[in-house]
PDB file of C-alpha atoms and ligand atoms in Angstrom:
ATOM      1  CA  UNK A1489     -11.425  21.144 -23.107  1.00 95.00           C
ATOM      2  CA  UNK A1490     -11.500  23.143 -19.846  1.00 98.00           C
ATOM      3  CA  UNK A1491     -10.014  21.428 -16.789  1.00 98.00           C
ATOM      4  CA  UNK A1492     -11.571  21.233 -13.356  1.00 98.00           C
ATOM      5  CA  UNK A1493      -9.123  20.423 -10.564  1.00 98.00           C
ATOM      6  CA  UNK A1494     -10.888  18.182  -8.025  1.00 98.00           C
ATOM      7  CA  UNK A1495      -9.166  17.407  -4.742  1.00 99.00           C
ATOM      8  CA  UNK A1496     -10.032  15.044  -1.908  1.00 99.00           C
ATOM      9  CA  UNK A1497      -8.227  14.418   1.358  1.00 99.00           C
ATOM     10  CA  UNK A1498      -6.458  11.417   2.770  1.00 98.00           C
ATOM     11  CA  UNK A1499      -8.038   9.700   5.801  1.00 98.00           C
ATOM     12  CA  UNK A1500      -7.473  11.520   9.103  1.00 98.00           C
ATOM     13  CA  UNK A1501      -8.241  11.336  12.815  1.00 97.00           C
ATOM     14  CA  UNK A1502     -10.055   8.049  13.592  1.00 96.00           C
ATOM     15  CA  UNK A1503     -11.676   7.761  10.152  1.00 98.00           C
ATOM     16  CA  UNK A1504     -10.579   4.640   8.239  1.00 98.00           C
ATOM     17  CA  UNK A1505     -11.276   6.170   4.804  1.00 98.00           C
ATOM     18  CA  UNK A1506     -12.097   9.591   3.436  1.00 99.00           C
ATOM     19  CA  UNK A1507     -15.203   9.705   1.215  1.00 99.00           C
ATOM     20  CA  UNK A1508     -13.873  12.883  -0.447  1.00 99.00           C
ATOM     21  CA  UNK A1509     -10.848  10.910  -1.688  1.00 98.00           C
ATOM     22  CA  UNK A1510     -13.060   8.108  -2.982  1.00 98.00           C
ATOM     23  CA  UNK A1511     -15.231  10.581  -4.916  1.00 99.00           C
ATOM     24  CA  UNK A1512     -12.185  12.362  -6.365  1.00 99.00           C
ATOM     25  CA  UNK A1513     -10.626   9.044  -7.419  1.00 98.00           C
ATOM     26  CA  UNK A1514     -13.888   7.850  -8.991  1.00 98.00           C
ATOM     27  CA  UNK A1515     -14.195  11.010 -11.121  1.00 98.00           C
ATOM     28  CA  UNK A1516     -10.523  11.370 -12.096  1.00 98.00           C
ATOM     29  CA  UNK A1517     -10.072  11.760 -15.845  1.00 98.00           C
ATOM     30  CA  UNK A1518     -13.808  11.840 -16.570  1.00 98.00           C
ATOM     31  CA  UNK A1519     -15.444  14.320 -18.880  1.00 98.00           C
ATOM     32  CA  UNK A1520     -18.252  15.983 -16.928  1.00 98.00           C
ATOM     33  CA  UNK A1521     -20.237  17.919 -19.497  1.00 95.00           C
ATOM     34  CA  UNK A1522     -17.657  19.922 -21.434  1.00 95.00           C
ATOM     35  CA  UNK A1523     -15.076  19.818 -18.627  1.00 98.00           C
ATOM     36  CA  UNK A1524     -12.292  17.329 -17.888  1.00 98.00           C
ATOM     37  CA  UNK A1525     -11.827  16.383 -14.230  1.00 98.00           C
ATOM     38  CA  UNK A1526      -8.264  16.171 -12.982  1.00 98.00           C
ATOM     39  CA  UNK A1527      -8.177  14.753  -9.448  1.00 98.00           C
ATOM     40  CA  UNK A1528      -5.574  14.848  -6.710  1.00 98.00           C
ATOM     41  CA  UNK A1529      -5.362  13.733  -3.093  1.00 98.00           C
ATOM     42  CA  UNK A1530      -4.109  16.114  -0.444  1.00 98.00           C
ATOM     43  CA  UNK A1531      -2.466  15.188   2.862  1.00 98.00           C
ATOM     44  CA  UNK A1532      -4.193  16.284   6.079  1.00 98.00           C
ATOM     45  CA  UNK A1533      -1.209  18.374   6.997  1.00 98.00           C
ATOM     46  CA  UNK A1534      -1.409  22.070   6.212  1.00 98.00           C
ATOM     47  CA  UNK A1535       2.015  22.950   4.873  1.00 97.00           C
ATOM     48  CA  UNK A1536       2.346  19.792   2.750  1.00 98.00           C
ATOM     49  CA  UNK A1537      -1.203  20.234   1.425  1.00 98.00           C
ATOM     50  CA  UNK A1538      -0.581  23.902   0.544  1.00 98.00           C
ATOM     51  CA  UNK A1539       2.682  23.107  -1.249  1.00 98.00           C
ATOM     52  CA  UNK A1540       0.992  20.346  -3.252  1.00 98.00           C
ATOM     53  CA  UNK A1541      -2.030  22.476  -4.059  1.00 98.00           C
ATOM     54  CA  UNK A1542       0.022  25.448  -5.268  1.00 98.00           C
ATOM     55  CA  UNK A1543       2.024  23.095  -7.508  1.00 98.00           C
ATOM     56  CA  UNK A1544      -1.219  21.629  -8.943  1.00 98.00           C
ATOM     57  CA  UNK A1545      -2.618  25.106  -9.641  1.00 98.00           C
ATOM     58  CA  UNK A1546       0.604  26.228 -11.316  1.00 98.00           C
ATOM     59  CA  UNK A1547       1.015  23.015 -13.331  1.00 97.00           C
ATOM     60  CA  UNK A1548      -2.543  22.385 -14.541  1.00 96.00           C
ATOM     61  CA  UNK A1549      -3.763  26.017 -14.680  1.00 98.00           C
ATOM     62  CA  UNK A1550      -7.310  24.684 -14.098  1.00 98.00           C
ATOM     63  CA  UNK A1551     -10.343  26.604 -15.316  1.00 98.00           C
ATOM     64  CA  UNK A1552     -12.160  25.747 -12.079  1.00 98.00           C
ATOM     65  CA  UNK A1553     -11.190  24.324  -8.687  1.00 98.00           C
ATOM     66  CA  UNK A1554     -13.379  22.068  -6.554  1.00 99.00           C
ATOM     67  CA  UNK A1555     -11.833  21.104  -3.219  1.00 99.00           C
ATOM     68  CA  UNK A1556     -13.621  18.486  -1.134  1.00 99.00           C
ATOM     69  CA  UNK A1557     -13.321  17.043   2.351  1.00 99.00           C
ATOM     70  CA  UNK A1558     -15.159  15.047   4.987  1.00 98.00           C
ATOM     71  CA  UNK A1559     -17.287  16.797   7.609  1.00 98.00           C
ATOM     72  CA  UNK A1560     -18.195  13.844   9.834  1.00 98.00           C
ATOM     73  CA  UNK A1561     -21.465  14.637  11.579  1.00 98.00           C
ATOM     74  CA  UNK A1562     -22.991  16.785   8.849  1.00 98.00           C
ATOM     75  CA  UNK A1563     -26.112  15.077   7.494  1.00 98.00           C
ATOM     76  CA  UNK A1564     -26.002  16.582   3.973  1.00 98.00           C
ATOM     77  CA  UNK A1565     -23.531  17.752   1.372  1.00 99.00           C
ATOM     78  CA  UNK A1566     -22.603  21.414   1.774  1.00 99.00           C
ATOM     79  CA  UNK A1567     -20.864  24.033  -0.322  1.00 99.00           C
ATOM     80  CA  UNK A1568     -18.756  26.409   1.745  1.00 99.00           C
ATOM     81  CA  UNK A1569     -19.212  30.185   1.514  1.00 99.00           C
ATOM     82  CA  UNK A1570     -16.012  31.425   3.122  1.00 99.00           C
ATOM     83  CA  UNK A1571     -12.456  30.610   4.227  1.00 98.00           C
ATOM     84  CA  UNK A1572     -11.018  32.399   7.277  1.00 98.00           C
ATOM     85  CA  UNK A1573      -7.361  33.278   7.799  1.00 98.00           C
ATOM     86  CA  UNK A1574      -7.311  31.273  11.027  1.00 98.00           C
ATOM     87  CA  UNK A1575      -6.175  27.803  12.033  1.00 98.00           C
ATOM     88  CA  UNK A1576      -7.561  26.586  15.337  1.00 98.00           C
ATOM     89  CA  UNK A1577      -7.493  22.809  15.454  1.00 98.00           C
ATOM     90  CA  UNK A1578      -9.510  20.759  17.942  1.00 97.00           C
ATOM     91  CA  UNK A1579      -7.766  17.558  16.783  1.00 98.00           C
ATOM     92  CA  UNK A1580      -4.158  17.130  15.593  1.00 98.00           C
ATOM     93  CA  UNK A1581      -3.377  16.874  11.889  1.00 98.00           C
ATOM     94  CA  UNK A1582      -1.799  13.728  10.400  1.00 98.00           C
ATOM     95  CA  UNK A1583       1.658  14.985  11.441  1.00 98.00           C
ATOM     96  CA  UNK A1584       0.491  15.244  15.051  1.00 98.00           C
ATOM     97  CA  UNK A1585       0.450  19.065  15.007  1.00 98.00           C
ATOM     98  CA  UNK A1586      -2.272  21.184  16.593  1.00 98.00           C
ATOM     99  CA  UNK A1587      -2.372  24.846  15.578  1.00 98.00           C
ATOM    100  CA  UNK A1588      -4.139  27.289  17.884  1.00 98.00           C
ATOM    101  CA  UNK A1589      -5.133  30.860  16.975  1.00 98.00           C
ATOM    102  CA  UNK A1590      -2.653  30.695  14.128  1.00 98.00           C
ATOM    103  CA  UNK A1591      -2.948  32.542  10.792  1.00 97.00           C
ATOM    104  CA  UNK A1592      -3.455  30.361   7.709  1.00 98.00           C
ATOM    105  CA  UNK A1593      -1.266  32.836   5.849  1.00 96.00           C
ATOM    106  CA  UNK A1594       0.999  35.262   7.689  1.00 93.00           C
ATOM    107  CA  UNK A1595       1.593  37.633   4.726  1.00 91.00           C
ATOM    108  CA  UNK A1596       0.836  41.208   5.759  1.00 88.00           C
ATOM    109  CA  UNK A1597      -1.382  41.512   2.666  1.00 88.00           C
ATOM    110  CA  UNK A1598      -3.391  38.358   3.413  1.00 96.00           C
ATOM    111  CA  UNK A1599      -7.029  39.276   4.072  1.00 98.00           C
ATOM    112  CA  UNK A1600      -8.978  38.044   7.099  1.00 98.00           C
ATOM    113  CA  UNK A1601     -11.173  35.955   4.801  1.00 98.00           C
ATOM    114  CA  UNK A1602     -11.856  34.983   1.205  1.00 98.00           C
ATOM    115  CA  UNK A1603     -15.318  34.318  -0.163  1.00 98.00           C
ATOM    116  CA  UNK A1604     -15.734  31.224  -2.319  1.00 98.00           C
ATOM    117  CA  UNK A1605     -15.916  32.109  -5.999  1.00 98.00           C
ATOM    118  CA  UNK A1606     -18.122  29.124  -6.885  1.00 98.00           C
ATOM    119  CA  UNK A1607     -21.722  29.741  -7.981  1.00 98.00           C
ATOM    120  CA  UNK A1608     -23.053  28.608  -4.590  1.00 98.00           C
ATOM    121  CA  UNK A1609     -26.772  28.949  -5.329  1.00 98.00           C
ATOM    122  CA  UNK A1610     -26.415  27.145  -8.656  1.00 98.00           C
ATOM    123  CA  UNK A1611     -24.613  24.234  -6.978  1.00 98.00           C
ATOM    124  CA  UNK A1612     -27.394  23.871  -4.396  1.00 98.00           C
ATOM    125  CA  UNK A1613     -30.037  24.191  -7.143  1.00 98.00           C
ATOM    126  CA  UNK A1614     -28.184  21.533  -9.172  1.00 98.00           C
ATOM    127  CA  UNK A1615     -28.203  19.187  -6.199  1.00 99.00           C
ATOM    128  CA  UNK A1616     -31.908  19.717  -5.583  1.00 98.00           C
ATOM    129  CA  UNK A1617     -32.726  19.154  -9.263  1.00 98.00           C
ATOM    130  CA  UNK A1618     -30.773  15.879  -9.034  1.00 98.00           C
ATOM    131  CA  UNK A1619     -32.714  14.835  -5.913  1.00 98.00           C
ATOM    132  CA  UNK A1620     -29.822  15.520  -3.532  1.00 98.00           C
ATOM    133  CA  UNK A1621     -30.578  17.580  -0.418  1.00 98.00           C
ATOM    134  CA  UNK A1622     -27.718  19.990   0.282  1.00 98.00           C
ATOM    135  CA  UNK A1623     -27.108  23.561   1.366  1.00 98.00           C
ATOM    136  CA  UNK A1624     -24.660  26.428   1.725  1.00 99.00           C
ATOM    137  CA  UNK A1625     -22.464  26.245   4.828  1.00 98.00           C
ATOM    138  CA  UNK A1626     -21.239  29.480   6.395  1.00 98.00           C
ATOM    139  CA  UNK A1627     -18.242  27.900   8.097  1.00 98.00           C
ATOM    140  CA  UNK A1628     -15.707  25.413   6.785  1.00 98.00           C
ATOM    141  CA  UNK A1629     -14.390  24.987  10.338  1.00 98.00           C
ATOM    142  CA  UNK A1630     -10.888  26.071  11.354  1.00 98.00           C
ATOM    143  CA  UNK A1631      -9.082  22.847  10.495  1.00 98.00           C
ATOM    144  CA  UNK A1632      -7.246  21.704   7.348  1.00 98.00           C
ATOM    145  CA  UNK A1633     -10.195  22.097   4.948  1.00 98.00           C
ATOM    146  CA  UNK A1634     -10.676  25.778   5.783  1.00 98.00           C
ATOM    147  CA  UNK A1635      -6.906  26.235   5.533  1.00 98.00           C
ATOM    148  CA  UNK A1636      -6.686  24.624   2.091  1.00 98.00           C
ATOM    149  CA  UNK A1637      -9.619  26.670   0.774  1.00 98.00           C
ATOM    150  CA  UNK A1638      -7.954  29.833   2.082  1.00 98.00           C
ATOM    151  CA  UNK A1639      -4.619  28.877   0.461  1.00 98.00           C
ATOM    152  CA  UNK A1640      -6.215  28.083  -2.901  1.00 98.00           C
ATOM    153  CA  UNK A1641      -8.153  31.368  -3.042  1.00 98.00           C
ATOM    154  CA  UNK A1642      -5.086  33.309  -1.882  1.00 98.00           C
ATOM    155  CA  UNK A1643      -2.820  31.668  -4.450  1.00 98.00           C
ATOM    156  CA  UNK A1644      -5.304  32.329  -7.273  1.00 98.00           C
ATOM    157  CA  UNK A1645      -5.653  35.941  -6.089  1.00 97.00           C
ATOM    158  CA  UNK A1646      -1.927  36.699  -5.938  1.00 96.00           C
ATOM    159  CA  UNK A1647      -1.165  34.961  -9.251  1.00 97.00           C
ATOM    160  CA  UNK A1648      -3.763  36.946 -11.224  1.00 97.00           C
ATOM    161  CA  UNK A1649      -6.352  34.122 -11.399  1.00 98.00           C
ATOM    162  CA  UNK A1650      -9.156  35.544  -9.261  1.00 97.00           C
ATOM    163  CA  UNK A1651     -11.557  34.825 -12.115  1.00 98.00           C
ATOM    164  CA  UNK A1652     -11.044  31.030 -11.741  1.00 98.00           C
ATOM    165  CA  UNK A1653     -14.057  29.707  -9.786  1.00 98.00           C
ATOM    166  CA  UNK A1654     -12.793  27.987  -6.648  1.00 99.00           C
ATOM    167  CA  UNK A1655     -14.522  26.581  -3.614  1.00 98.00           C
ATOM    168  CA  UNK A1656     -15.050  23.731  -1.229  1.00 99.00           C
ATOM    169  CA  UNK A1657     -17.576  20.937  -0.709  1.00 99.00           C
ATOM    170  CA  UNK A1658     -17.876  19.192   2.620  1.00 99.00           C
ATOM    171  CA  UNK A1659     -19.375  15.713   2.362  1.00 99.00           C
ATOM    172  CA  UNK A1660     -20.937  13.580   5.107  1.00 98.00           C
ATOM    173  CA  UNK A1661     -19.554  10.291   6.393  1.00 98.00           C
ATOM    174  CA  UNK A1662     -20.002   7.233   4.208  1.00 98.00           C
ATOM    175  CA  UNK A1663     -20.892   3.808   5.625  1.00 98.00           C
ATOM    176  CA  UNK A1664     -17.258   2.845   6.331  1.00 98.00           C
ATOM    177  CA  UNK A1665     -16.684   6.024   8.349  1.00 98.00           C
ATOM    178  CA  UNK A1666     -19.967   5.590  10.249  1.00 98.00           C
ATOM    179  CA  UNK A1667     -19.286   1.885  10.920  1.00 98.00           C
ATOM    180  CA  UNK A1668     -15.905   2.735  12.486  1.00 98.00           C
ATOM    181  CA  UNK A1669     -17.595   4.645  15.325  1.00 97.00           C
ATOM    182  CA  UNK A1670     -17.818   2.407  18.421  1.00 96.00           C
ATOM    183  CA  UNK A1671     -21.377   1.471  19.337  1.00 95.00           C
ATOM    184  CA  UNK A1672     -21.148   3.338  22.649  1.00 97.00           C
ATOM    185  CA  UNK A1673     -20.302   6.630  20.890  1.00 95.00           C
ATOM    186  CA  UNK A1674     -22.812   9.011  19.268  1.00 95.00           C
ATOM    187  CA  UNK A1675     -23.811   7.657  15.850  1.00 97.00           C
ATOM    188  CA  UNK A1676     -22.785   9.520  12.685  1.00 98.00           C
ATOM    189  CA  UNK A1677     -25.230  10.330   9.897  1.00 98.00           C
ATOM    190  CA  UNK A1678     -23.991   8.858   6.615  1.00 98.00           C
ATOM    191  CA  UNK A1679     -24.646   8.772   2.891  1.00 98.00           C
ATOM    192  CA  UNK A1680     -23.720   5.842   0.638  1.00 98.00           C
ATOM    193  CA  UNK A1681     -20.438   6.535  -1.175  1.00 98.00           C
ATOM    194  CA  UNK A1682     -22.178   6.409  -4.574  1.00 98.00           C
ATOM    195  CA  UNK A1683     -24.449   9.263  -3.505  1.00 98.00           C
ATOM    196  CA  UNK A1684     -21.488  11.309  -2.241  1.00 99.00           C
ATOM    197  CA  UNK A1685     -19.684  10.761  -5.537  1.00 99.00           C
ATOM    198  CA  UNK A1686     -22.854  11.722  -7.438  1.00 99.00           C
ATOM    199  CA  UNK A1687     -23.157  14.954  -5.418  1.00 99.00           C
ATOM    200  CA  UNK A1688     -19.543  15.855  -6.279  1.00 99.00           C
ATOM    201  CA  UNK A1689     -20.232  15.001  -9.939  1.00 98.00           C
ATOM    202  CA  UNK A1690     -23.323  17.260  -9.990  1.00 98.00           C
ATOM    203  CA  UNK A1691     -21.365  20.143  -8.422  1.00 98.00           C
ATOM    204  CA  UNK A1692     -18.580  19.690 -10.995  1.00 98.00           C
ATOM    205  CA  UNK A1693     -21.168  19.683 -13.788  1.00 98.00           C
ATOM    206  CA  UNK A1694     -22.801  22.888 -12.525  1.00 98.00           C
ATOM    207  CA  UNK A1695     -19.449  24.638 -12.141  1.00 98.00           C
ATOM    208  CA  UNK A1696     -18.253  23.433 -15.556  1.00 98.00           C
ATOM    209  CA  UNK A1697     -21.494  24.465 -17.273  1.00 98.00           C
ATOM    210  CA  UNK A1698     -21.103  28.026 -15.960  1.00 97.00           C
ATOM    211  CA  UNK A1699     -17.542  28.468 -17.249  1.00 97.00           C
TER     212      UNK A1699
HETATM  213  N1  PCA B 216     -11.858  17.046   6.494  1.00 80.03           N
HETATM  214  C1  PCA B 216     -11.106  17.874   7.414  1.00 80.03           C
HETATM  215  C2  PCA B 216      -9.700  17.868   6.916  1.00 80.03           C
HETATM  216  C3  PCA B 216      -9.620  16.754   5.935  1.00 80.03           C
HETATM  217  C4  PCA B 216     -11.023  16.378   5.670  1.00 80.03           C
HETATM  218  O1  PCA B 216     -11.394  15.575   4.812  1.00 80.03           O
HETATM  219  C5  PCA B 216     -11.714  19.266   7.597  1.00 80.03           C
HETATM  220  O2  PCA B 216     -12.955  19.394   7.486  1.00 80.03           O
HETATM  221  O3  PCA B 216     -11.000  20.212   7.879  1.00 80.03           O
END
């Protein structure tokens, strides 16, 4: 059975939970269509996350890679188109570090950007067919999610696995994340966790079906 590596992130910043982690945990070990989901949680700390991710790619040799994270403030699920070789954090990571105008990968051969190798249009079509509004996003930000997507695509490229579909889903806040925002601060749009998990499941199904 083909394996799909599904990652979520630990909580970060002021968010008490991370809905991407809850979705990844809920789907761990499940057969989605003909594909087995293998989930992992990544720290919101670039070097530690990259080390862990490279080890997961080398150990599991997944047939597809679906990375997920929280984009608090986005109203819908999104599938990212591109990862840039830039880190420019507006908030510190979980180790208290803030990187500014910093390359994600300093190798001379590292390109300025990698395009996601997921079937983006099929994922969005799969969501719509399942009654889930979602769209392609043209920026994954310049924080840890963009960094991790860049590292995964770079690692697959330099280890001869460019053919392995790999990309990133950003999910909205869930109720717990939205409830943690003080009432005098701008309110966050949210989706129930079950719907976030279902959107990740549908994306995994679409990606697995196209293998
Ligand atoms: N979202 C952050 C990092 C971890 C997460 O879940 C991001 O969008 O970069």
